[in-house]
Coordinates of C-alpha atoms and ligand atoms in Angstrom, one line a residue:
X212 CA 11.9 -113.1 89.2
X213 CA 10.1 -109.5 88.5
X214 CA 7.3 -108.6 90.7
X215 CA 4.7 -109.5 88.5
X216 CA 5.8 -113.2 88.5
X217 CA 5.8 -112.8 91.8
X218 CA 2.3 -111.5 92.3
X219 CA 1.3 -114.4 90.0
X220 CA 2.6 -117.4 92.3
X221 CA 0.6 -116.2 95.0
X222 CA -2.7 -116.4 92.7
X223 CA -1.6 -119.9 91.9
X224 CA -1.5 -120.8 95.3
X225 CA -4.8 -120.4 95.1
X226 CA -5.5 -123.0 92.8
X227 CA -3.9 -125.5 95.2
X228 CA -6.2 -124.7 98.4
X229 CA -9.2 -124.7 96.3
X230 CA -8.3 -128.4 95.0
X231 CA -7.3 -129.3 98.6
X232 CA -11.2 -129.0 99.2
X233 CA -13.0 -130.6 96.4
X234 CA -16.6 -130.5 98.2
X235 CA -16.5 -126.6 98.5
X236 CA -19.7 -124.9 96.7
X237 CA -18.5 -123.5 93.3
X238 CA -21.6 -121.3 93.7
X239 CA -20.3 -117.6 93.1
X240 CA -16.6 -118.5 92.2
X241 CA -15.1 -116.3 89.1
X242 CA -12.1 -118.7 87.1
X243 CA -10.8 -116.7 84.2
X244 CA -9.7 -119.3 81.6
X245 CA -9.9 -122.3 83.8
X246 CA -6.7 -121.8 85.3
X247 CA -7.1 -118.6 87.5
X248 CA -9.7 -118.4 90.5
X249 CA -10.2 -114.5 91.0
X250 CA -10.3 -113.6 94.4
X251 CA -13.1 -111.4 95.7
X252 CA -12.1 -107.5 97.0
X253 CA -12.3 -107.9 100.9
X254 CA -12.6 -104.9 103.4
X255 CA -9.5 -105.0 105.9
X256 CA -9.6 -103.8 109.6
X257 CA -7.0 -101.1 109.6
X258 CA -4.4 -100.7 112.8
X259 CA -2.3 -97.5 112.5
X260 CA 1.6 -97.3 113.9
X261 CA 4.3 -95.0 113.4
X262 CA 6.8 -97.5 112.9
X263 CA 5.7 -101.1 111.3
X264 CA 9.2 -104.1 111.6
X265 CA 8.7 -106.9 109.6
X266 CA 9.9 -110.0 111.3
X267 CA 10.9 -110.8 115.0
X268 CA 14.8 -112.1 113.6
X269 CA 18.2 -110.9 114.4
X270 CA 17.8 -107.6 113.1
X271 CA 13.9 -107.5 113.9
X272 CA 14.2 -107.3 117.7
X273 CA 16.7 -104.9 118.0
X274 CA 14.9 -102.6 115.0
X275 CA 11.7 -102.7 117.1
X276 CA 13.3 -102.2 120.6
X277 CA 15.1 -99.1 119.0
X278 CA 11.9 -97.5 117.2
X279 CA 10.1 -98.0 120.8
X280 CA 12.3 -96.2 122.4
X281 CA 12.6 -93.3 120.7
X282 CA 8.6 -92.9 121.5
X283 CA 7.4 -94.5 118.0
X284 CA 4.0 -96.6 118.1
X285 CA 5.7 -99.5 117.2
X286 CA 4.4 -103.2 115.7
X287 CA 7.1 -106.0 115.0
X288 CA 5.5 -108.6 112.7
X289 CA 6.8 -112.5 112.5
X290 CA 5.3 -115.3 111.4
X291 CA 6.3 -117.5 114.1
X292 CA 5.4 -117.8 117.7
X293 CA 8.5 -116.5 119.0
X294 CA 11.4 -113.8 118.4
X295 CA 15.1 -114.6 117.5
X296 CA 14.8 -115.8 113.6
X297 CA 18.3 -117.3 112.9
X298 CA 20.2 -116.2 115.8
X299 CA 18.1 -119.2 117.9
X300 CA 18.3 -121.7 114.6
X301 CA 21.0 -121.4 112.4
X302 CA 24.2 -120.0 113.4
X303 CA 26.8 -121.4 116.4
X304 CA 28.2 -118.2 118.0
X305 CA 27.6 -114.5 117.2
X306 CA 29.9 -113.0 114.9
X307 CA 31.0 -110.6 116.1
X308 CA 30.9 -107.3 118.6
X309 CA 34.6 -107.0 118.8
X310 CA 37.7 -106.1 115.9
X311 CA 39.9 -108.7 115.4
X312 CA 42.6 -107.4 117.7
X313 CA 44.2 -111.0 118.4
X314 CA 45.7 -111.7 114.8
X315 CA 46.9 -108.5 114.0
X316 CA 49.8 -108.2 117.4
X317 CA 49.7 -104.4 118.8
X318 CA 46.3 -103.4 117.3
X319 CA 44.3 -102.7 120.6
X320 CA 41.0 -104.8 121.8
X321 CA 38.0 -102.6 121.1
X322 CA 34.1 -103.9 121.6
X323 CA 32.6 -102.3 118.2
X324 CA 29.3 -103.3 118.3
X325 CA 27.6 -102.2 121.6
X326 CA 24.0 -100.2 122.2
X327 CA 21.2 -102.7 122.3
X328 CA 22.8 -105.7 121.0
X329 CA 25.1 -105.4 123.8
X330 CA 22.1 -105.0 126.2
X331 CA 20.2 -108.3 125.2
X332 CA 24.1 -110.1 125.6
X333 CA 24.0 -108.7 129.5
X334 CA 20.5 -109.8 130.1
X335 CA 21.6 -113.0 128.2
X336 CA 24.3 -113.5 131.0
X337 CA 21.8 -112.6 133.8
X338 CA 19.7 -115.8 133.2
X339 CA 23.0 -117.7 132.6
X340 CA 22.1 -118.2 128.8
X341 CA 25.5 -117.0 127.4
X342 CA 28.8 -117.8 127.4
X343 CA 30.2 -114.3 127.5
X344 CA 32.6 -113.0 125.0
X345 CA 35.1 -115.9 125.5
X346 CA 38.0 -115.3 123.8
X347 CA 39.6 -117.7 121.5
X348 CA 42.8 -119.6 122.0
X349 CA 42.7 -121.0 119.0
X350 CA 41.8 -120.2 115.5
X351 CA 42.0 -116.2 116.4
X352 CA 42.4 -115.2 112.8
X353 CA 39.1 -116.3 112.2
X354 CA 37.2 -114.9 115.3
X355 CA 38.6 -112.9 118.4
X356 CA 36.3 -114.1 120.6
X357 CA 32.9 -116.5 120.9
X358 CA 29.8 -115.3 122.4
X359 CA 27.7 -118.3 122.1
X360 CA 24.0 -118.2 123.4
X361 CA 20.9 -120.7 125.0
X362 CA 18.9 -120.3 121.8
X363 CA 15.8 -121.1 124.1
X364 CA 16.3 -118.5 126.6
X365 CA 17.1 -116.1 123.4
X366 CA 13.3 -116.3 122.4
X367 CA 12.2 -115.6 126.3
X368 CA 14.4 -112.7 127.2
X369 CA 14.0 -110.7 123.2
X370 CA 10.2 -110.9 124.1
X371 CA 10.4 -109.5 127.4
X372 CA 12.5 -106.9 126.2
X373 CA 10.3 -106.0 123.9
X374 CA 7.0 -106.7 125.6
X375 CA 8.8 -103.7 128.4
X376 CA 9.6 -101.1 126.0
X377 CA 6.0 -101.3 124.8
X378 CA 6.6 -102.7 121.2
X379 CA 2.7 -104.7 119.8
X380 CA 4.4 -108.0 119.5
X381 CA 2.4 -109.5 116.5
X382 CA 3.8 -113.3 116.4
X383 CA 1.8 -116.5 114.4
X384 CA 1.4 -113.3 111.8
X385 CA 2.8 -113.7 108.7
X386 CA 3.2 -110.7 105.8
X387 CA 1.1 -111.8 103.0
X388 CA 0.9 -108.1 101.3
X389 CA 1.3 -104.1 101.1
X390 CA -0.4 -101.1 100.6
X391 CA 1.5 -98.9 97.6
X392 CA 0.8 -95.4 96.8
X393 CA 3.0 -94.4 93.9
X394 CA 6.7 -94.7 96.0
X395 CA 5.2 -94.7 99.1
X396 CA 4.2 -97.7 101.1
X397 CA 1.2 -96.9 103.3
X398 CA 0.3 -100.2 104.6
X399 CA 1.7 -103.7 105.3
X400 CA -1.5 -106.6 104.9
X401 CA -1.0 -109.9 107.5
X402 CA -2.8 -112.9 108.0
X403 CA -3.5 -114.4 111.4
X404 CA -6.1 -116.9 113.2
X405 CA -7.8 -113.1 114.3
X406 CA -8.0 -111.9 110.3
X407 CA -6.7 -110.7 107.7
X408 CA -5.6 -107.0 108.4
X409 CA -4.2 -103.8 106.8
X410 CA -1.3 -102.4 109.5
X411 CA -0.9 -98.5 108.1
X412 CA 2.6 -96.4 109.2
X413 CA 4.6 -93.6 108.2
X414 CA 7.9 -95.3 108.0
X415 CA 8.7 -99.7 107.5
X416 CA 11.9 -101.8 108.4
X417 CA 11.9 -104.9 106.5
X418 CA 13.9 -107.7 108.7
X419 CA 12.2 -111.1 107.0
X420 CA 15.4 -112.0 105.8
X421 CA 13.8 -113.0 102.7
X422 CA 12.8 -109.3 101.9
X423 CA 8.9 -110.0 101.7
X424 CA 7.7 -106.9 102.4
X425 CA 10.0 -105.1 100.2
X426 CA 9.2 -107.3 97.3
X427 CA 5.7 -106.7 98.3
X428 CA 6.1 -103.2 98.0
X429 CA 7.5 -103.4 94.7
X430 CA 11.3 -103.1 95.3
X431 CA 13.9 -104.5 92.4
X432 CA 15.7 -107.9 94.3
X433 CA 16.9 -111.2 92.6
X434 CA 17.6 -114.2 94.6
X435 CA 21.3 -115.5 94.2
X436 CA 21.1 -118.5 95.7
X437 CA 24.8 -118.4 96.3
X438 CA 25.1 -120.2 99.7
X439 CA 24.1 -123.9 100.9
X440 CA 20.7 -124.5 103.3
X441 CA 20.6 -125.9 106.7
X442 CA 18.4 -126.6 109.7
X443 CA 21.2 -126.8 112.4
X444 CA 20.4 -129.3 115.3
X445 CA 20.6 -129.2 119.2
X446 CA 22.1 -132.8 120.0
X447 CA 21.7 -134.2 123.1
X448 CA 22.9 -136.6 125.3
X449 CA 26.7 -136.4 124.4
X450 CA 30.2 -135.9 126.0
X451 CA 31.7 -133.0 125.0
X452 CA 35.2 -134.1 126.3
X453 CA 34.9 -137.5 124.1
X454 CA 33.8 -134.9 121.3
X455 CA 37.4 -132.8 121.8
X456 CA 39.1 -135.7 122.2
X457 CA 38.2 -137.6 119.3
X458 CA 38.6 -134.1 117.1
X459 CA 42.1 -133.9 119.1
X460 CA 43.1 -137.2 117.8
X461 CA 42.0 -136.4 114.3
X462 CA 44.2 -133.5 113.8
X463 CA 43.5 -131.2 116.6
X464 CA 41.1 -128.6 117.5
X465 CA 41.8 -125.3 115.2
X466 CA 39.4 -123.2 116.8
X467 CA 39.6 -123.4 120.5
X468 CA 37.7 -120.9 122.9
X469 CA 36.8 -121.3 127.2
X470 CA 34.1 -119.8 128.4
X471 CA 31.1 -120.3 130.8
X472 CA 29.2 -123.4 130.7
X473 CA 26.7 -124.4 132.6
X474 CA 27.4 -122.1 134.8
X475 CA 31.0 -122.7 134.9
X476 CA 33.6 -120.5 134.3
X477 CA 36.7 -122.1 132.1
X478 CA 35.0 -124.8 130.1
X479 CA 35.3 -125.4 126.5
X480 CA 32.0 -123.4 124.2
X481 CA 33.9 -123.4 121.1
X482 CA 35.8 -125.9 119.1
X483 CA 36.5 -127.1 115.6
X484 CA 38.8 -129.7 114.2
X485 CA 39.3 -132.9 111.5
X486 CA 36.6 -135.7 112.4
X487 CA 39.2 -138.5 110.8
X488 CA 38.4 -141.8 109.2
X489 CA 35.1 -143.0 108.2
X490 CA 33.4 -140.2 110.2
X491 CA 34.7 -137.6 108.1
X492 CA 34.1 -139.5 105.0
X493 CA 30.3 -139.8 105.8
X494 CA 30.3 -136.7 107.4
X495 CA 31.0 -135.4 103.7
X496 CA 28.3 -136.8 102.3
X497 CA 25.7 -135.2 104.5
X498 CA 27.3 -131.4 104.1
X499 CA 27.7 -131.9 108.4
X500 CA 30.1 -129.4 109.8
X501 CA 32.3 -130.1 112.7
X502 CA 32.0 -126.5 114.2
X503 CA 30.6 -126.6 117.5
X504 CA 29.4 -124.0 120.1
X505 CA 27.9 -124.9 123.2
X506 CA 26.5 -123.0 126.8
X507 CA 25.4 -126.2 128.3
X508 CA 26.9 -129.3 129.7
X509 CA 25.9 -132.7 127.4
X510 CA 24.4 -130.5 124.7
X511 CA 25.8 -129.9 121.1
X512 CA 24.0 -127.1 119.9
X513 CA 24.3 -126.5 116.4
X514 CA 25.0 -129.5 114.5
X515 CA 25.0 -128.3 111.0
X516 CA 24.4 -130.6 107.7
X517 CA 24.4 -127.8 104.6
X518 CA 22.1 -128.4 101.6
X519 CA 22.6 -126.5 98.0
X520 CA 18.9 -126.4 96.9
X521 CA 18.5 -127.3 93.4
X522 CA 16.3 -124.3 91.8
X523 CA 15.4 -121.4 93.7
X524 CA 15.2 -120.9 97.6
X525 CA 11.8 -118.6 97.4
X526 CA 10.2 -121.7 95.0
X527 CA 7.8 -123.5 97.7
X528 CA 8.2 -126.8 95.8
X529 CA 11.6 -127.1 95.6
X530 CA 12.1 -125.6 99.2
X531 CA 9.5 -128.9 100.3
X532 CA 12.2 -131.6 98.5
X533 CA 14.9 -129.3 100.6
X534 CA 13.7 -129.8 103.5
X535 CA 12.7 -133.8 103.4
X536 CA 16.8 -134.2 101.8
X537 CA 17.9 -132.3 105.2
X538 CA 15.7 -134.4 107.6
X539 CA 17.2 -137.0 106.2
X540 CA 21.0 -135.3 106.5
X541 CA 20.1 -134.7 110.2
X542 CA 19.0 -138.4 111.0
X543 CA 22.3 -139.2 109.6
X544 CA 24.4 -136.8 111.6
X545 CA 23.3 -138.5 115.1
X546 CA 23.6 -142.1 113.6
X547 CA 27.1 -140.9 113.2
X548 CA 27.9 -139.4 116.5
X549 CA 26.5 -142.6 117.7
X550 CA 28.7 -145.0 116.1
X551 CA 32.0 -142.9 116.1
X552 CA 32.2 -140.8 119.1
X553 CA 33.0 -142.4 122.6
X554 CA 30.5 -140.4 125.2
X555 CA 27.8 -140.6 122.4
X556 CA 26.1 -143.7 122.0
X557 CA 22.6 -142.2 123.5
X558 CA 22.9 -139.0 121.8
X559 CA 19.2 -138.0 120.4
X560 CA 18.2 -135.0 118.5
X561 CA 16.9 -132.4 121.2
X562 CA 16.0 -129.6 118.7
X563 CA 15.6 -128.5 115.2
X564 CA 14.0 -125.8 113.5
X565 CA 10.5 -124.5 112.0
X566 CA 12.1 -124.1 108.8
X567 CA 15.4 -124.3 106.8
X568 CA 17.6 -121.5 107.0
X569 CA 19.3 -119.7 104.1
X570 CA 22.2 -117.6 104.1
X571 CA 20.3 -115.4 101.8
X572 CA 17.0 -115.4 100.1
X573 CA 16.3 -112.3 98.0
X574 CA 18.7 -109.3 97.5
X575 CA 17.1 -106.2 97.1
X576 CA 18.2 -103.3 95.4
X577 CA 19.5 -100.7 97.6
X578 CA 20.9 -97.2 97.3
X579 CA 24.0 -98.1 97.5
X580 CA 26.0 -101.5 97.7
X581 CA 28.5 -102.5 100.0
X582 CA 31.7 -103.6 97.9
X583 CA 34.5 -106.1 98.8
X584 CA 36.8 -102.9 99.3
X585 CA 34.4 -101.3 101.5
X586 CA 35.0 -104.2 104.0
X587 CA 38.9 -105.2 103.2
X588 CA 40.2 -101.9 103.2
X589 CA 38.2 -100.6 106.2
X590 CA 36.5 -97.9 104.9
X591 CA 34.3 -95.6 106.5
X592 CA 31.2 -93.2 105.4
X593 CA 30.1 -89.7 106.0
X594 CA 26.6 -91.1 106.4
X595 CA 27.2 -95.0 108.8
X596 CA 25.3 -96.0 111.3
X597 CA 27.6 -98.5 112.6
X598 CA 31.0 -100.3 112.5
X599 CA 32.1 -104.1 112.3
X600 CA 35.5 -105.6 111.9
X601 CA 34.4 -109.3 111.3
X602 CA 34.5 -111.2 108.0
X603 CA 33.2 -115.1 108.0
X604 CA 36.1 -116.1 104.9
X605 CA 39.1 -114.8 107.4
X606 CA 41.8 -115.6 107.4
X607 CA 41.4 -115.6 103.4
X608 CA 39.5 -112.3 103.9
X609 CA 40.0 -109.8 107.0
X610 CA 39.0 -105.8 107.7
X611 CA 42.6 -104.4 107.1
X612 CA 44.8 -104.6 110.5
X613 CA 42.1 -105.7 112.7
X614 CA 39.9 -102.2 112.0
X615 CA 36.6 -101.8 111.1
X616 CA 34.3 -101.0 108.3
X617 CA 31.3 -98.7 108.3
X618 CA 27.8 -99.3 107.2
X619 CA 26.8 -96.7 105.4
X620 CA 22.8 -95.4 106.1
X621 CA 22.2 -95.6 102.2
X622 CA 22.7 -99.4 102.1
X623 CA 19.7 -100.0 104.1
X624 CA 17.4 -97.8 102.0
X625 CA 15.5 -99.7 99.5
X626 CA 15.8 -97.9 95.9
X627 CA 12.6 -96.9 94.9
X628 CA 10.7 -96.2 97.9
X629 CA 10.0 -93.1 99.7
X630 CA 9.9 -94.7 103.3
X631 CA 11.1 -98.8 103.6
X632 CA 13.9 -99.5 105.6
X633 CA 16.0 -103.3 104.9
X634 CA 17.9 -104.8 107.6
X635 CA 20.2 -107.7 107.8
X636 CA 20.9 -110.7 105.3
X637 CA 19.3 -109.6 101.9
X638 CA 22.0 -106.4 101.6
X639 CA 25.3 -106.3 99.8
X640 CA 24.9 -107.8 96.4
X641 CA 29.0 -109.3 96.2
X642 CA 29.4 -112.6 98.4
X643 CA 32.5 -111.8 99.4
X644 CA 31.2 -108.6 101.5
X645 CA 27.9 -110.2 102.0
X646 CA 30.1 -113.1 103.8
X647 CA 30.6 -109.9 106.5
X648 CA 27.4 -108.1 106.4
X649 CA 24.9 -111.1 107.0
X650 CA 26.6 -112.0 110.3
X651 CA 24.0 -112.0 113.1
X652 CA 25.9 -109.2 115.4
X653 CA 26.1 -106.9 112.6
X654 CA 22.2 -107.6 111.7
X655 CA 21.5 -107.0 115.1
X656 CA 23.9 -103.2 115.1
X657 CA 21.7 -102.7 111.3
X658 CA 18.6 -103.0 113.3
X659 CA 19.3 -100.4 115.9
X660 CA 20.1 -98.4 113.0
X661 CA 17.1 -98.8 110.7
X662 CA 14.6 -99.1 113.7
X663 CA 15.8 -95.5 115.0
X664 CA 15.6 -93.7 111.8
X665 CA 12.1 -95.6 111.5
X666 CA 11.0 -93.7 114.4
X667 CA 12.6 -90.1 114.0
X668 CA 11.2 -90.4 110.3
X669 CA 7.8 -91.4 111.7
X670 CA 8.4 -88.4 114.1
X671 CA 9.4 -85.8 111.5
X672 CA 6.8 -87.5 108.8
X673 CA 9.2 -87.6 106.2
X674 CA 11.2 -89.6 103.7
X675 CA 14.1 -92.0 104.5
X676 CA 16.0 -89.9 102.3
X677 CA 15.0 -86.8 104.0
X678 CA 16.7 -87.6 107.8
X679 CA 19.2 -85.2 108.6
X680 CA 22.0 -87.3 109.4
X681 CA 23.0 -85.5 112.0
X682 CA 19.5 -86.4 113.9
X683 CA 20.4 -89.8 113.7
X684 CA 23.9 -89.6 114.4
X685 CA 22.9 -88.4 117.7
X686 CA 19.8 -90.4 118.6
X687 CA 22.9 -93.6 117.8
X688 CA 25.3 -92.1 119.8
X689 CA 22.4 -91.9 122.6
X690 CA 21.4 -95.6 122.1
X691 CA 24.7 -96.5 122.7
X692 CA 26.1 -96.9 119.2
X693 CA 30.4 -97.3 119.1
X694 CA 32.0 -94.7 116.0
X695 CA 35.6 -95.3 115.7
X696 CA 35.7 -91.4 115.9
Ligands
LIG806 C1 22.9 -122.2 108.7 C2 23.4 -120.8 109.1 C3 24.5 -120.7 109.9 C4 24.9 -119.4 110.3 N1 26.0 -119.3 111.2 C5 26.3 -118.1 111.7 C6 27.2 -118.0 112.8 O1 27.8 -118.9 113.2 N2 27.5 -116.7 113.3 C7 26.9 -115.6 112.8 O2 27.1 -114.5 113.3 N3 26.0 -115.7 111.7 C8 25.7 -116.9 111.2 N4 24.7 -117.0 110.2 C9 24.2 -115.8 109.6 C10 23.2 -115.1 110.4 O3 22.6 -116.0 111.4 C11 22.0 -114.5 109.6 O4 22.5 -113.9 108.4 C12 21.3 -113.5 110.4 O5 20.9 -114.1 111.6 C13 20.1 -113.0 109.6 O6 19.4 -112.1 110.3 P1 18.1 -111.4 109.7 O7 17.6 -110.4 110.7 O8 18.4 -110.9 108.3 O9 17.0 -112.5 109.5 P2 16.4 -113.6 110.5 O10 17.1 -113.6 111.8 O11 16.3 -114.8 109.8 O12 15.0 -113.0 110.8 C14 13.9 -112.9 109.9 C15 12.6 -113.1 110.6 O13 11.5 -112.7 109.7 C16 10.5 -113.6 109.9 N5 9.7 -113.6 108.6 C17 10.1 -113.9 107.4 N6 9.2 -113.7 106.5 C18 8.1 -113.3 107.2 C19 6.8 -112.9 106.8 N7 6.4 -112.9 105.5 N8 5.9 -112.5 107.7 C20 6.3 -112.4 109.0 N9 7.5 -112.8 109.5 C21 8.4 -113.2 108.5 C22 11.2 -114.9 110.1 O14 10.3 -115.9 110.7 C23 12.3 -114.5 111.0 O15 12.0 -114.5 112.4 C24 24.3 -118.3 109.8 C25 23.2 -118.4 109.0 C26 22.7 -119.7 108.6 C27 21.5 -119.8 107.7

């Protein structure tokens, strides 16, 4: 879909709210052809930043939280009422701030991803909402270690982090627009129960997953649809023990990982394994995963039933059907827990999402893609902002001898436009990388990036593409950021 197409579905939106309320007045109403209903010019309230982040997700937070620090005016944007995006909805435990150090014997344990992300793990542990970075006794060649979170207490302590370091938190907001002056984005536009507005800045990080605002602003993206959708569940209710023991007595556990749990130190927050029998069989059916991570006694909290949307993931309509086939999926899910797992019988669905998650939405153009070799080989950049040494296909796929890769700064410029920053899932255009980059701890080191050039663009009014990197290297380094050298 090219941007005009684009620009057109939102116009035929239109059409549908004007038919949802037959009775209105036609009085003053321009239709071109019958099938258009031309809206009327508007004047917007403007609200001037330095900085403008679009959406409060993974990458969002720390993006904002960075760009506030460095002194930047600062407004994070999200559609919903709270901040976390998929961190608190789709995934099971954060992939990952450390190298792979336990398959690769000799190579030494090193935390890679640290700064801010690290920060909101230690304030995560202050309120007892993580598990730490437990480290796994099983299934090691996947993931060193398993830092599982409360998803609730996720959303509580990212707002307070942001609401101290000053950052205009503007949730029930959603993007619906932006301001373009030949390459230069001037302006995002929102809609809330307060109005619609026009939010002006000198620099933008897009973190909507979904690329809105960079498709707003006329970047080049196509939408992939190369990975299955889910709404993961919290399940309640259950006994984790009968859960272990009935994987243990299907073929064993083959991820494995202690950690604290309810406040106790030692207990199982990670495991995976066969489900057996007529379990697995409907199990199947419903796309349900057996991967589960867990901070809390009695709790499973992702249950995951995947869904390969038919058509495209940005089409409303067939996004509607998705979500209806994955209620149904999740209904499912606990009828089986019920009927196969001892410790279960009473289990009830405790939580589910706004919305379904996708792995990706749109990709957009940017100048320069992450490759496969980039990630296998380890390879590092003159110009990164970060490093990572995770890869969600390992064992098939792994950063050479348990190293890392680097993120190069020019991956997260979108082509085209002077000053737009992208953050997080809709990078790297191969799946195989993008099975690495789209991970939430290295959305979450991406943000820290993009939000700090943000601000010392803002600061130095000009281009993305203008930053000295050394300026940013420092302001990283500052913040926290590990460089292998
Ligand atoms: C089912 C599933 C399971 C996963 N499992 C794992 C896992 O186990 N471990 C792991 O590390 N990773 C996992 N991932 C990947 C990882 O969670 C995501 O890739 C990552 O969290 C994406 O971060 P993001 O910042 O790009 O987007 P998000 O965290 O999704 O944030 C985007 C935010 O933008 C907001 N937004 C969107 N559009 C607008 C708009 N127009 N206006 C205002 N706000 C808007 C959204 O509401 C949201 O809050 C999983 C992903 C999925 C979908």
């Amino acid at each position: 879909m090219n941007r005009r197409e684009f620009s057109k579905n939102s116009i035929m939106l239109g059409v549908g709210a004007w038919a949802a309320f037959p009775n209105n007045s036609r009085a003053g109403i321009r239709e071109q052809s019958g099938n258009y209903y031309e809206e009327p010019a508007k004047k917007l309230p403007i609200r001037k930043f330095d900085v403008v982040v679009v959406g409060a997700g993974t990458g969002g937070v720390v993006a904002a939280l960075a760009a506030a620090r460095q002194g930047a005016k600062t407004i994070l944007i999200e559609r919903k009422g709270y901040t976390g995006g998929t961190v608190t909805e789709g995934g099971t435990a954060l992939h990952s701030f450390y190298n792979l150090w336990k398959a690769f014997p000799g190579v030494k344990k090193r935390q890679v991803v640290k700064g801010i992300p690290q920060e909101i793990i230690d304030r995560m542990m202050a309120v007892g909402g993580c598990s730490g970075h437990a480290e796994m006794v099983r299934g090691y060649d996947y993931d060193s270690v398993c830092t599982a979170i409360d998803t609730e207490l996720y959303k509580l302590v990212t707002m307070q982090m942001l609401d101290e370091a000053g950052v205009f938190l503007a949730v029930n907001t959603l993007l619906t627009g932006a301001i373009v002056d030949g390459g230069r984005l001037r302006g995002a536009i929102t809609d809330s129960r307060s109005g619609r507005e026009a939010i002006y800045a000198k620099a933008f990080v897009d973190c909507s997953a979904y690329g809105d605002l960079a498709a707003f602003a006329g970047a080049q993206y196509k939408v992939p649809n190369d990975y299955a959708c889910c709404n993961s569940i919290g399940l309640a209710n259950v006994d984790l023990d009968g859960y272990v023991a009935h994987l243990e007595a299907h073929g064993g556990s083959n991820q494995l990982a202690y950690g604290l749990r309810s406040g106790q130190p030692g207990k199982v927050v990670r495991f995976n394994g066969g489900l057996g029998g007529a379990f697995r069989d409907e199990a199947r059916k419903i796309g349900m995963s057996s991967m589960i991570t867990t901070v809390h006694d009695n709790y499973l909290m992702f249950v995951k039933c995947n869904f390969k949307v038919p058509g495209s993931v940005i089409n409303r309509d067939d996004m509607a059907k998705a979500e209806l086939e994955v209620r149904k999926r999740q209904a499912k899910a606990v009828e089986l827990f019920r009927k196969h797992v001892p410790g279960c019988e009473k289990a009830f669905m405790a939580r589910t999402s706004p919305t379904l998650n996708i792995r990706r939405g749109r990709l957009i153009t940017c100048d320069y893609d992450i490759t496969h070799e980039d990630v296998i080989e380890g390879r590092h950049f003159d110009d990164e902002v970060m490093v990572y040494g995770f890869h969600d296909n390992a064992p098939r796929y792994q950063v050479k001898n348990g190293g890392t890769y680097g993120i190069p700064y020019r991956a997260l410029l979108a082509a085209g436009i002077e000053n737009l920053f992208v953050t997080g899932m809709m990078i790297t255009s191969d799946h195989r990388p993008h099975m690495s980059t789209r991970n939430t701890v290295c959305c979450m080191g991406q943000g820290q990036a993009t939000g700090t050039a943000a601000a010392l663009c803002a600061r130095k009014n000009c281009g993305t593409r203008d930053l000295p990197y050394r300026d940013l290297r420092a302001a990283l380094g500052k913040g926290g950021v590990y460089f292998e050298s």
